[in-house]
Amino acid sequence: MKHIYKNKTKLRILIDTKCDLSGYQRVTISAIKPDDTTVSFPAVVKDIEKGIIFYDVQSENDIDLSGWWIFWPEVIFDDDRTLAGRAVKVFVHEIGSL
C-alpha cells in the first residue's frame, strides 16, 4: 500500500532511530498533526542494537486527520539521557482520494 489513510487501524509506524537503545527506559513516537496539535504514541522496541521501534495503530482516532503529519522518535534512557530523532513528514489521505 502506497498511501496512509485517516481513521484506519491496519498500520504500523516503524522508525529506525539509528541509535543503540541499550538501557532505554521509555520510547515514544511523537507527532504533530495537520492542525498543529502534538500527540505521542507508546512505542515498542523491535531491535535494541539497531534502534528499530514501532507503534501499531490501536484506534481509528490515532490517525484522525488528513494532511501532513510530522513524526519523530523520543527515547529516555535509565540514566536520564534523552534522544530525539530526525523528524519525517508524511501525508495522510482521505478515504477514496488518489
mmCIF file of N, CA and C in Angstrom:
data_model
loop_
_atom_site.group_PDB
_atom_site.id
_atom_site.type_symbol
_atom_site.label_atom_id
_atom_site.label_comp_id
_atom_site.label_asym_id
_atom_site.label_seq_id
_atom_site.Cartn_x
_atom_site.Cartn_y
_atom_site.Cartn_z
ATOM 1 N N MET A 1 0.847 -1.177 0.000
ATOM 2 C CA MET A 1 0.000 0.000 0.000
ATOM 3 C C MET A 1 0.890 1.237 0.000
ATOM 4 N N LYS A 2 0.607 2.153 -0.892
ATOM 5 C CA LYS A 2 1.436 3.342 -1.033
ATOM 6 C C LYS A 2 0.925 4.534 -0.238
ATOM 7 N N HIS A 3 -0.309 4.483 0.235
ATOM 8 C CA HIS A 3 -0.905 5.623 0.929
ATOM 9 C C HIS A 3 -1.301 5.250 2.347
ATOM 10 N N ILE A 4 -1.284 6.252 3.215
ATOM 11 C CA ILE A 4 -1.824 6.115 4.563
ATOM 12 C C ILE A 4 -3.136 6.874 4.570
ATOM 13 N N TYR A 5 -4.182 6.244 5.092
ATOM 14 C CA TYR A 5 -5.498 6.869 5.143
ATOM 15 C C TYR A 5 -5.895 7.123 6.590
ATOM 16 N N LYS A 6 -6.599 8.228 6.801
ATOM 17 C CA LYS A 6 -7.039 8.562 8.161
ATOM 18 C C LYS A 6 -8.083 7.558 8.647
ATOM 19 N N ASN A 7 -8.172 7.424 9.958
ATOM 20 C CA ASN A 7 -9.148 6.583 10.659
ATOM 21 C C ASN A 7 -9.030 5.100 10.356
ATOM 22 N N LYS A 8 -7.873 4.628 9.946
ATOM 23 C CA LYS A 8 -7.664 3.199 9.697
ATOM 24 C C LYS A 8 -6.705 2.639 10.737
ATOM 25 N N THR A 9 -6.909 1.385 11.120
ATOM 26 C CA THR A 9 -6.115 0.794 12.191
ATOM 27 C C THR A 9 -5.121 -0.261 11.715
ATOM 28 N N LYS A 10 -5.134 -0.603 10.446
ATOM 29 C CA LYS A 10 -4.176 -1.588 9.924
ATOM 30 C C LYS A 10 -2.924 -0.840 9.479
ATOM 31 N N LEU A 11 -2.154 -0.368 10.470
ATOM 32 C CA LEU A 11 -0.978 0.443 10.173
ATOM 33 C C LEU A 11 0.050 0.265 11.280
ATOM 34 N N ARG A 12 1.290 0.084 10.885
ATOM 35 C CA ARG A 12 2.414 0.061 11.826
ATOM 36 C C ARG A 12 3.332 1.222 11.463
ATOM 37 N N ILE A 13 3.590 2.070 12.437
ATOM 38 C CA ILE A 13 4.543 3.155 12.269
ATOM 39 C C ILE A 13 5.885 2.613 12.735
ATOM 40 N N LEU A 14 6.824 2.471 11.808
ATOM 41 C CA LEU A 14 8.130 1.862 12.078
ATOM 42 C C LEU A 14 9.216 2.916 11.878
ATOM 43 N N ILE A 15 10.085 3.062 12.877
ATOM 44 C CA ILE A 15 11.131 4.079 12.814
ATOM 45 C C ILE A 15 12.482 3.464 13.148
ATOM 46 N N ASP A 16 13.479 3.808 12.342
ATOM 47 C CA ASP A 16 14.864 3.435 12.611
ATOM 48 C C ASP A 16 15.525 4.644 13.266
ATOM 49 N N THR A 17 15.821 4.542 14.567
ATOM 50 C CA THR A 17 16.414 5.667 15.292
ATOM 51 C C THR A 17 17.900 5.824 14.989
ATOM 52 N N LYS A 18 18.494 4.784 14.397
ATOM 53 C CA LYS A 18 19.937 4.768 14.087
ATOM 54 C C LYS A 18 20.776 4.980 15.339
ATOM 55 N N CYS A 19 20.291 4.432 16.459
ATOM 56 C CA CYS A 19 20.963 4.582 17.747
ATOM 57 C C CYS A 19 20.785 3.303 18.550
ATOM 58 N N ASP A 20 21.837 2.854 19.210
ATOM 59 C CA ASP A 20 21.726 1.709 20.117
ATOM 60 C C ASP A 20 20.840 2.126 21.300
ATOM 61 N N LEU A 21 19.798 1.384 21.546
ATOM 62 C CA LEU A 21 18.843 1.742 22.587
ATOM 63 C C LEU A 21 19.065 0.973 23.889
ATOM 64 N N SER A 22 20.236 0.368 24.049
ATOM 65 C CA SER A 22 20.545 -0.358 25.290
ATOM 66 C C SER A 22 20.362 0.580 26.480
ATOM 67 N N GLY A 23 19.651 0.110 27.477
ATOM 68 C CA GLY A 23 19.408 0.908 28.672
ATOM 69 C C GLY A 23 18.264 1.894 28.531
ATOM 70 N N TYR A 24 17.390 1.668 27.529
ATOM 71 C CA TYR A 24 16.265 2.591 27.390
ATOM 72 C C TYR A 24 15.260 2.359 28.519
ATOM 73 N N GLN A 25 14.591 3.410 28.908
ATOM 74 C CA GLN A 25 13.541 3.334 29.926
ATOM 75 C C GLN A 25 12.167 3.497 29.287
ATOM 76 N N ARG A 26 12.063 4.479 28.379
ATOM 77 C CA ARG A 26 10.784 4.739 27.717
ATOM 78 C C ARG A 26 11.048 5.201 26.291
ATOM 79 N N VAL A 27 10.239 4.695 25.364
ATOM 80 C CA VAL A 27 10.362 5.061 23.954
ATOM 81 C C VAL A 27 8.977 5.464 23.450
ATOM 82 N N THR A 28 8.900 6.609 22.803
ATOM 83 C CA THR A 28 7.632 7.069 22.242
ATOM 84 C C THR A 28 7.848 7.555 20.810
ATOM 85 N N ILE A 29 6.752 7.580 20.067
ATOM 86 C CA ILE A 29 6.741 8.204 18.751
ATOM 87 C C ILE A 29 5.825 9.411 18.875
ATOM 88 N N SER A 30 6.404 10.582 18.689
ATOM 89 C CA SER A 30 5.633 11.817 18.783
ATOM 90 C C SER A 30 5.247 12.278 17.388
ATOM 91 N N ALA A 31 4.190 13.074 17.324
ATOM 92 C CA ALA A 31 3.723 13.563 16.026
ATOM 93 C C ALA A 31 3.063 14.925 16.185
ATOM 94 N N ILE A 32 3.195 15.722 15.137
ATOM 95 C CA ILE A 32 2.433 16.959 15.027
ATOM 96 C C ILE A 32 1.405 16.723 13.938
ATOM 97 N N LYS A 33 0.138 16.909 14.295
ATOM 98 C CA LYS A 33 -0.968 16.701 13.354
ATOM 99 C C LYS A 33 -1.110 17.907 12.424
ATOM 100 N N PRO A 34 -1.893 17.768 11.366
ATOM 101 C CA PRO A 34 -2.120 18.895 10.451
ATOM 102 C C PRO A 34 -2.727 20.132 11.117
ATOM 103 N N ASP A 35 -3.400 19.954 12.257
ATOM 104 C CA ASP A 35 -3.975 21.102 12.966
ATOM 105 C C ASP A 35 -3.017 21.670 14.020
ATOM 106 N N ASP A 36 -1.748 21.235 13.972
ATOM 107 C CA ASP A 36 -0.673 21.698 14.858
ATOM 108 C C ASP A 36 -0.773 21.207 16.297
ATOM 109 N N THR A 37 -1.637 20.248 16.582
ATOM 110 C CA THR A 37 -1.623 19.641 17.909
ATOM 111 C C THR A 37 -0.562 18.534 17.920
ATOM 112 N N THR A 38 -0.015 18.291 19.100
ATOM 113 C CA THR A 38 1.017 17.277 19.257
ATOM 114 C C THR A 38 0.443 16.076 19.996
ATOM 115 N N VAL A 39 0.772 14.874 19.509
ATOM 116 C CA VAL A 39 0.357 13.626 20.153
ATOM 117 C C VAL A 39 1.583 12.750 20.327
ATOM 118 N N SER A 40 1.453 11.757 21.198
ATOM 119 C CA SER A 40 2.547 10.838 21.462
ATOM 120 C C SER A 40 1.987 9.427 21.570
ATOM 121 N N PHE A 41 2.687 8.470 20.964
ATOM 122 C CA PHE A 41 2.269 7.072 20.984
ATOM 123 C C PHE A 41 3.343 6.234 21.664
ATOM 124 N N PRO A 42 2.962 5.305 22.551
ATOM 125 C CA PRO A 42 3.957 4.439 23.190
ATOM 126 C C PRO A 42 4.533 3.468 22.171
ATOM 127 N N ALA A 43 5.843 3.448 22.048
ATOM 128 C CA ALA A 43 6.491 2.597 21.048
ATOM 129 C C ALA A 43 7.003 1.310 21.683
ATOM 130 N N VAL A 44 7.181 0.314 20.825
ATOM 131 C CA VAL A 44 7.773 -0.968 21.201
ATOM 132 C C VAL A 44 9.146 -1.020 20.533
ATOM 133 N N VAL A 45 10.146 -1.493 21.271
ATOM 134 C CA VAL A 45 11.479 -1.646 20.699
ATOM 135 C C VAL A 45 11.548 -3.003 20.012
ATOM 136 N N LYS A 46 11.769 -2.980 18.726
ATOM 137 C CA LYS A 46 11.864 -4.211 17.930
ATOM 138 C C LYS A 46 13.292 -4.752 17.926
ATOM 139 N N ASP A 47 14.285 -3.874 17.848
ATOM 140 C CA ASP A 47 15.689 -4.273 17.832
ATOM 141 C C ASP A 47 16.491 -3.236 18.617
ATOM 142 N N ILE A 48 16.959 -3.615 19.802
ATOM 143 C CA ILE A 48 17.664 -2.678 20.687
ATOM 144 C C ILE A 48 18.947 -2.171 20.048
ATOM 145 N N GLU A 49 19.777 -3.082 19.523
ATOM 146 C CA GLU A 49 21.080 -2.678 18.991
ATOM 147 C C GLU A 49 20.963 -1.827 17.729
ATOM 148 N N LYS A 50 20.012 -2.144 16.867
ATOM 149 C CA LYS A 50 19.839 -1.371 15.634
ATOM 150 C C LYS A 50 18.970 -0.131 15.839
ATOM 151 N N GLY A 51 18.225 -0.084 16.960
ATOM 152 C CA GLY A 51 17.404 1.082 17.254
ATOM 153 C C GLY A 51 16.092 1.138 16.492
ATOM 154 N N ILE A 52 15.510 -0.029 16.203
ATOM 155 C CA ILE A 52 14.242 -0.082 15.469
ATOM 156 C C ILE A 52 13.091 -0.087 16.467
ATOM 157 N N ILE A 53 12.146 0.850 16.282
ATOM 158 C CA ILE A 53 10.963 0.930 17.144
ATOM 159 C C ILE A 53 9.712 0.966 16.274
ATOM 160 N N PHE A 54 8.555 0.656 16.899
ATOM 161 C CA PHE A 54 7.308 0.730 16.154
ATOM 162 C C PHE A 54 6.128 0.997 17.072
ATOM 163 N N TYR A 55 5.045 1.421 16.450
ATOM 164 C CA TYR A 55 3.746 1.569 17.115
ATOM 165 C C TYR A 55 2.693 1.037 16.166
ATOM 166 N N ASP A 56 1.890 0.088 16.640
ATOM 167 C CA ASP A 56 0.757 -0.415 15.874
ATOM 168 C C ASP A 56 -0.459 0.437 16.219
ATOM 169 N N VAL A 57 -1.023 1.090 15.220
ATOM 170 C CA VAL A 57 -2.183 1.951 15.439
ATOM 171 C C VAL A 57 -3.291 1.128 16.095
ATOM 172 N N GLN A 58 -3.831 1.648 17.188
ATOM 173 C CA GLN A 58 -4.810 0.923 18.001
ATOM 174 C C GLN A 58 -6.253 1.344 17.747
ATOM 175 N N SER A 59 -6.436 2.598 17.394
ATOM 176 C CA SER A 59 -7.777 3.166 17.315
ATOM 177 C C SER A 59 -7.919 4.003 16.052
ATOM 178 N N GLU A 60 -9.138 4.094 15.548
ATOM 179 C CA GLU A 60 -9.406 4.974 14.406
ATOM 180 C C GLU A 60 -9.086 6.422 14.739
ATOM 181 N N ASN A 61 -9.057 6.755 16.022
ATOM 182 C CA ASN A 61 -8.767 8.123 16.454
ATOM 183 C C ASN A 61 -7.272 8.443 16.526
ATOM 184 N N ASP A 62 -6.409 7.430 16.380
ATOM 185 C CA ASP A 62 -4.966 7.683 16.442
ATOM 186 C C ASP A 62 -4.508 8.567 15.276
ATOM 187 N N ILE A 63 -4.861 8.188 14.068
ATOM 188 C CA ILE A 63 -4.522 8.962 12.869
ATOM 189 C C ILE A 63 -5.847 9.498 12.331
ATOM 190 N N ASP A 64 -6.297 10.611 12.899
ATOM 191 C CA ASP A 64 -7.670 11.077 12.703
ATOM 192 C C ASP A 64 -7.834 12.281 11.786
ATOM 193 N N LEU A 65 -6.742 12.794 11.242
ATOM 194 C CA LEU A 65 -6.830 13.961 10.350
ATOM 195 C C LEU A 65 -6.069 13.684 9.061
ATOM 196 N N SER A 66 -6.609 14.167 7.958
ATOM 197 C CA SER A 66 -5.859 14.086 6.706
ATOM 198 C C SER A 66 -4.975 15.324 6.596
ATOM 199 N N GLY A 67 -3.894 15.179 5.853
ATOM 200 C CA GLY A 67 -2.939 16.273 5.682
ATOM 201 C C GLY A 67 -1.545 15.827 6.086
ATOM 202 N N TRP A 68 -0.634 16.790 6.218
ATOM 203 C CA TRP A 68 0.754 16.497 6.551
ATOM 204 C C TRP A 68 0.943 16.288 8.042
ATOM 205 N N TRP A 69 1.506 15.142 8.403
ATOM 206 C CA TRP A 69 1.883 14.800 9.771
ATOM 207 C C TRP A 69 3.403 14.809 9.849
ATOM 208 N N ILE A 70 3.938 15.141 11.019
ATOM 209 C CA ILE A 70 5.374 15.062 11.259
ATOM 210 C C ILE A 70 5.590 14.088 12.426
ATOM 211 N N PHE A 71 6.373 13.027 12.174
ATOM 212 C CA PHE A 71 6.654 12.003 13.183
ATOM 213 C C PHE A 71 8.134 12.026 13.556
ATOM 214 N N TRP A 72 8.447 11.756 14.843
ATOM 215 C CA TRP A 72 9.825 11.598 15.284
ATOM 216 C C TRP A 72 9.861 10.730 16.541
ATOM 217 N N PRO A 73 10.977 10.022 16.750
ATOM 218 C CA PRO A 73 11.116 9.193 17.945
ATOM 219 C C PRO A 73 11.681 10.000 19.116
ATOM 220 N N GLU A 74 11.291 9.601 20.309
ATOM 221 C CA GLU A 74 11.855 10.173 21.535
ATOM 222 C C GLU A 74 12.172 9.026 22.475
ATOM 223 N N VAL A 75 13.385 9.058 23.051
ATOM 224 C CA VAL A 75 13.832 7.982 23.932
ATOM 225 C C VAL A 75 14.354 8.592 25.219
ATOM 226 N N ILE A 76 13.965 7.989 26.351
ATOM 227 C CA ILE A 76 14.538 8.332 27.649
ATOM 228 C C ILE A 76 15.260 7.081 28.138
ATOM 229 N N PHE A 77 16.537 7.251 28.484
ATOM 230 C CA PHE A 77 17.339 6.136 28.972
ATOM 231 C C PHE A 77 17.294 6.082 30.493
ATOM 232 N N ASP A 78 17.658 4.928 31.060
ATOM 233 C CA ASP A 78 17.571 4.743 32.506
ATOM 234 C C ASP A 78 18.558 5.610 33.292
ATOM 235 N N ASP A 79 19.527 6.253 32.627
ATOM 236 C CA ASP A 79 20.440 7.185 33.302
ATOM 237 C C ASP A 79 20.057 8.647 33.012
ATOM 238 N N ASP A 80 18.802 8.861 32.582
ATOM 239 C CA ASP A 80 18.217 10.179 32.310
ATOM 240 C C ASP A 80 18.732 10.856 31.043
ATOM 241 N N ARG A 81 19.533 10.160 30.219
ATOM 242 C CA ARG A 81 19.884 10.720 28.915
ATOM 243 C C ARG A 81 18.624 10.689 28.055
ATOM 244 N N THR A 82 18.544 11.602 27.103
ATOM 245 C CA THR A 82 17.392 11.650 26.206
ATOM 246 C C THR A 82 17.861 11.692 24.755
ATOM 247 N N LEU A 83 16.991 11.242 23.874
ATOM 248 C CA LEU A 83 17.261 11.244 22.445
ATOM 249 C C LEU A 83 15.994 11.650 21.721
ATOM 250 N N ALA A 84 16.114 12.585 20.811
ATOM 251 C CA ALA A 84 15.016 12.928 19.903
ATOM 252 C C ALA A 84 15.557 12.724 18.497
ATOM 253 N N GLY A 85 14.908 11.881 17.726
ATOM 254 C CA GLY A 85 15.389 11.559 16.391
ATOM 255 C C GLY A 85 14.914 12.529 15.331
ATOM 256 N N ARG A 86 15.392 12.294 14.126
ATOM 257 C CA ARG A 86 15.053 13.135 12.975
ATOM 258 C C ARG A 86 13.566 13.019 12.654
ATOM 259 N N ALA A 87 12.943 14.128 12.378
ATOM 260 C CA ALA A 87 11.517 14.162 12.040
ATOM 261 C C ALA A 87 11.306 13.796 10.572
ATOM 262 N N VAL A 88 10.175 13.136 10.328
ATOM 263 C CA VAL A 88 9.794 12.745 8.974
ATOM 264 C C VAL A 88 8.383 13.251 8.718
ATOM 265 N N LYS A 89 8.179 13.853 7.556
ATOM 266 C CA LYS A 89 6.870 14.386 7.166
ATOM 267 C C LYS A 89 6.156 13.352 6.304
ATOM 268 N N VAL A 90 4.898 13.035 6.672
ATOM 269 C CA VAL A 90 4.111 12.007 5.987
ATOM 270 C C VAL A 90 2.722 12.566 5.685
ATOM 271 N N PHE A 91 2.227 12.311 4.476
ATOM 272 C CA PHE A 91 0.882 12.779 4.126
ATOM 273 C C PHE A 91 -0.137 11.681 4.399
ATOM 274 N N VAL A 92 -1.210 12.043 5.122
ATOM 275 C CA VAL A 92 -2.313 11.134 5.414
ATOM 276 C C VAL A 92 -3.492 11.544 4.514
ATOM 277 N N HIS A 93 -4.012 10.593 3.767
ATOM 278 C CA HIS A 93 -5.052 10.850 2.773
ATOM 279 C C HIS A 93 -6.458 10.611 3.312
ATOM 280 N N GLU A 94 -7.407 11.271 2.670
ATOM 281 C CA GLU A 94 -8.830 10.972 2.877
ATOM 282 C C GLU A 94 -9.145 9.666 2.184
ATOM 283 N N ILE A 95 -10.075 8.906 2.700
ATOM 284 C CA ILE A 95 -10.510 7.670 2.035
ATOM 285 C C ILE A 95 -11.105 8.010 0.684
ATOM 286 N N GLY A 96 -10.716 7.275 -0.349
ATOM 287 C CA GLY A 96 -11.232 7.494 -1.676
ATOM 288 C C GLY A 96 -10.437 8.487 -2.500
ATOM 289 N N SER A 97 -9.398 9.091 -1.892
ATOM 290 C CA SER A 97 -8.579 10.028 -2.659
ATOM 291 C C SER A 97 -7.433 9.289 -3.338
ATOM 292 N N LEU A 98 -6.829 9.943 -4.315
ATOM 293 C CA LEU A 98 -5.700 9.332 -5.039
ATOM 294 C C LEU A 98 -4.386 9.611 -4.361
#
